[in-house]
């Protein structure tokens, strides 16, 4: 392989194969390190800092974060080529925030397209639009998180205001360069009232070309990692939203927006 | 668009009631067959064995009690009680007599046995002493082979103690032409036998026996016609009376004559299926390509407007239920190995026609539907997949998988057809294959495959390398020298291969002895009439009458051996981090594993008792010391830590199942140590040995007899099942695991390979989930894997089922080559299923 994109370097902290909930078909998710946001419920707290860290789980300490190249990442991703071919799947970038390393992310997507894989990113969309523009030529699906329509509340729970996110959402939608699906992490006490969900759903419906909305119920699988990083978990006592409540929110969102809504990715 | 009908068809309320009746009570052992068999044998002393077998079958068919169960549409029951079983003393009986008092309370597959039955069987058994196939086989075996069996190097137990079974007959031909056509064919052949023929005696007696046996089956059916008529007369419910009269009409017609309708064809199929299991105790009598040979009857009725899809479905559902009515009692050890009352009656849908076109039809879909409707372990339902399989068909099969019933198993035409070609089948026959029992492919109506010939534990020869061929103080294996003096990995590997080859030759010795014993003592005339070319060759299946003859013993523990040998190569030879002497020491001390407090308590109590018996009383301190010693296995703490460190080191070495090409290539080579040498052996029927790589559920009980292995596996724990990675060792998800497994050579293991995966239902949610699941199967098959099967249940469900078995009586899980009711499995096997790596995606 002599393509320039292969040599681009970046920092990842995990590669997860056989993902079937983050884009079409069977996919591999590459988790990039570093994020602009500090969501209190984040299930990958080890993803937030760009620095390489130590994480202690079950008495074993491991290093989180690895500097690598597109070529090295792709050699792992391509191990599942037969599965992408049969399922129409491919590569999904997650994080952290892939827009935190836009050149690396763009090169990964370009490499994936070189191999005819479907490409997706799972992103907060909190970045200069210039970063997003770099990814666009090789992006098939943008799974964009919209967490709250109230900017103050957004800032209180994620550390940033939502203005840039909403603006980027509109610009991506208007560009029609890729499919856009809006995702909402449903976090009790933050955004789990029908009104808050419906506000997001209506905004999503106002974006040209957007047809689908995913409601992702909060889960606690990341809890131990906070301790492992020597951090406090401020939501330690938070329970996942009950299934019944999720169904109510789903129906409310569908009615308010007319979008095809689903629970989970 | 489609040329098949893929819609759901509703379930008749009858089906639920049939199932309820079937599972109301614990299964019962019945003595009728054994009594009738013995009566007949006593009267035929001195006659040719094949005639004696036919006359005994005839005596049984004419006199065994018959019964029609409430609401049945398809009739014919081998036992009076639902799910009851007959016994087969001509194969072996001592084990049952020994287990009379424990068979009702054992953990795997218990059976109720009445005192009266015990008494009757006790009388019957007196006749059989020294006359069984088992007795004769033992006398034919080399002493070395008997010693190896005694030391659990392999177990040929299946056919050593039972009939062979493992066959598919020409159900379609019988449904079309009736048994009368077999009789006519045999009579025709008989008329051509010349007095001067060298094989006159064998041939003429065999052909007469076929005619007698077919007649017996017809008479048996006609008894049902009579019974149904009588019951109809006494029946006050007009609907049921009509049903009974229809049953009477069917049974008067088939299987003697050809069927005139789909319903008659179903009844014909059932009599054949059931009576094959009355003639012999062999299991895995597999219906095979039901959707193919039954389709012409269905199509004709449908086109003429004589049947609705709903009624056709109901009849198929009835057959599916009946397949669970047949039962078989096995000895306690085998019951562990085949747990779940399974008879492995494998029925397969889809695939290609013998011309190589897609074979999917409406009945293929209805087979899936029937398995959804009954949700029972039988039939062992399978799907053939090829590059031209309709997506809708596989999606429907995936829906069945999603129900968590553990069915169907998926088979890859693209591997199996070429594999069978390489074994000498014609292209037409190879394309028309079906699966026997768990995973074993063959051509129906032409093959005696001896598919389940033995369990071979690949770990045991490695133990012999470490012990210079000794086991429990006896020289069981070859003397391959002091393991600590082996200079190179190749030298070590050669020693392993030498032990393997020696054990394989003993396995062949045992199998061939058993094979000959079956030919001499239990040739089967009824079965043989329905297998080509027995009539032409004038001899039974057991004597080599079939067109294709094989012996297929199955090996397991590949993943353990691949990981073990790889670890030795890496740590002892390449990196020299670990000395062979230290490894040997750690293995023989089971890596210093502590015993459980319960185990230690038991040991202490037993020792204290032994001392007390000798008149020695122990004080509390002594008892405490004894307990501590028992807990640590007598290993001092510093040694124990050293062993643990060795185990940690072994654990760190890369393992099979993680998509590491180097490790996987190594595993491929290790599998060849089993599959290649076997091909060179021949059986007495003129056929070849071919390897299978699947364990049924024997990886658990046989793992219990296996010491610690250099992959870090503790002594007594299960070994890896089939070609699957060791439980918990594959940590990179299903695609990585499947990629690794596909790197083994599945073609050479032409007796079948078995790859188990466990899925959480969330992985199959929605139509997208089904499509992704189908894509996973197709991708594994693109890479030339041969078989895949799935358990779709949550870990929580299984744990809860262990705690509250009453709530989960119908919970079906896939064990190895078949499905079983989870709550009927032994605790250790339940644990094994729970601990198998759960392939989920969060």
mmCIF file of C-alpha atoms in Angstrom, chain A residues 17-21 25-26 79-80 82-83 86-87 221, chain B residues 659 734-736 738-739 759 763 772 778-779 782-783 842:
data_model
loop_
_atom_site.group_PDB
_atom_site.id
_atom_site.type_symbol
_atom_site.label_atom_id
_atom_site.label_comp_id
_atom_site.label_asym_id
_atom_site.label_seq_id
_atom_site.Cartn_x
_atom_site.Cartn_y
_atom_site.Cartn_z
ATOM 1 C CA UNK A 17 -15.073 -5.906 16.084
ATOM 2 C CA UNK A 18 -18.519 -7.293 15.336
ATOM 3 C CA UNK A 19 -20.475 -4.197 16.191
ATOM 4 C CA UNK A 20 -24.001 -4.358 14.812
ATOM 5 C CA UNK A 21 -25.590 -1.314 16.414
ATOM 6 C CA UNK A 25 -24.314 -4.356 8.735
ATOM 7 C CA UNK A 26 -21.453 -5.876 10.655
ATOM 8 C CA UNK A 79 -9.715 -8.838 9.141
ATOM 9 C CA UNK A 80 -13.496 -8.754 8.918
ATOM 10 C CA UNK A 82 -15.779 -11.067 4.467
ATOM 11 C CA UNK A 83 -18.382 -9.918 6.988
ATOM 12 C CA UNK A 86 -21.927 -10.000 3.131
ATOM 13 C CA UNK A 87 -23.657 -7.470 5.394
ATOM 14 C CA UNK A 221 -21.295 -0.215 32.063
ATOM 15 C CA UNK B 659 -7.772 -14.396 14.635
ATOM 16 C CA UNK B 734 -17.568 -13.779 17.050
ATOM 17 C CA UNK B 735 -15.897 -12.704 13.817
ATOM 18 C CA UNK B 736 -12.392 -13.234 15.200
ATOM 19 C CA UNK B 738 -15.038 -17.642 13.332
ATOM 20 C CA UNK B 739 -11.998 -16.523 11.314
ATOM 21 C CA UNK B 759 -25.583 -15.289 21.149
ATOM 22 C CA UNK B 763 -27.761 -9.623 18.430
ATOM 23 C CA UNK B 772 -26.567 -9.453 10.114
ATOM 24 C CA UNK B 778 -22.454 -16.705 5.123
ATOM 25 C CA UNK B 779 -19.122 -15.026 5.831
ATOM 26 C CA UNK B 782 -17.298 -18.035 2.525
ATOM 27 C CA UNK B 783 -14.123 -18.841 4.411
ATOM 28 C CA UNK B 842 -23.095 -3.972 23.562
#
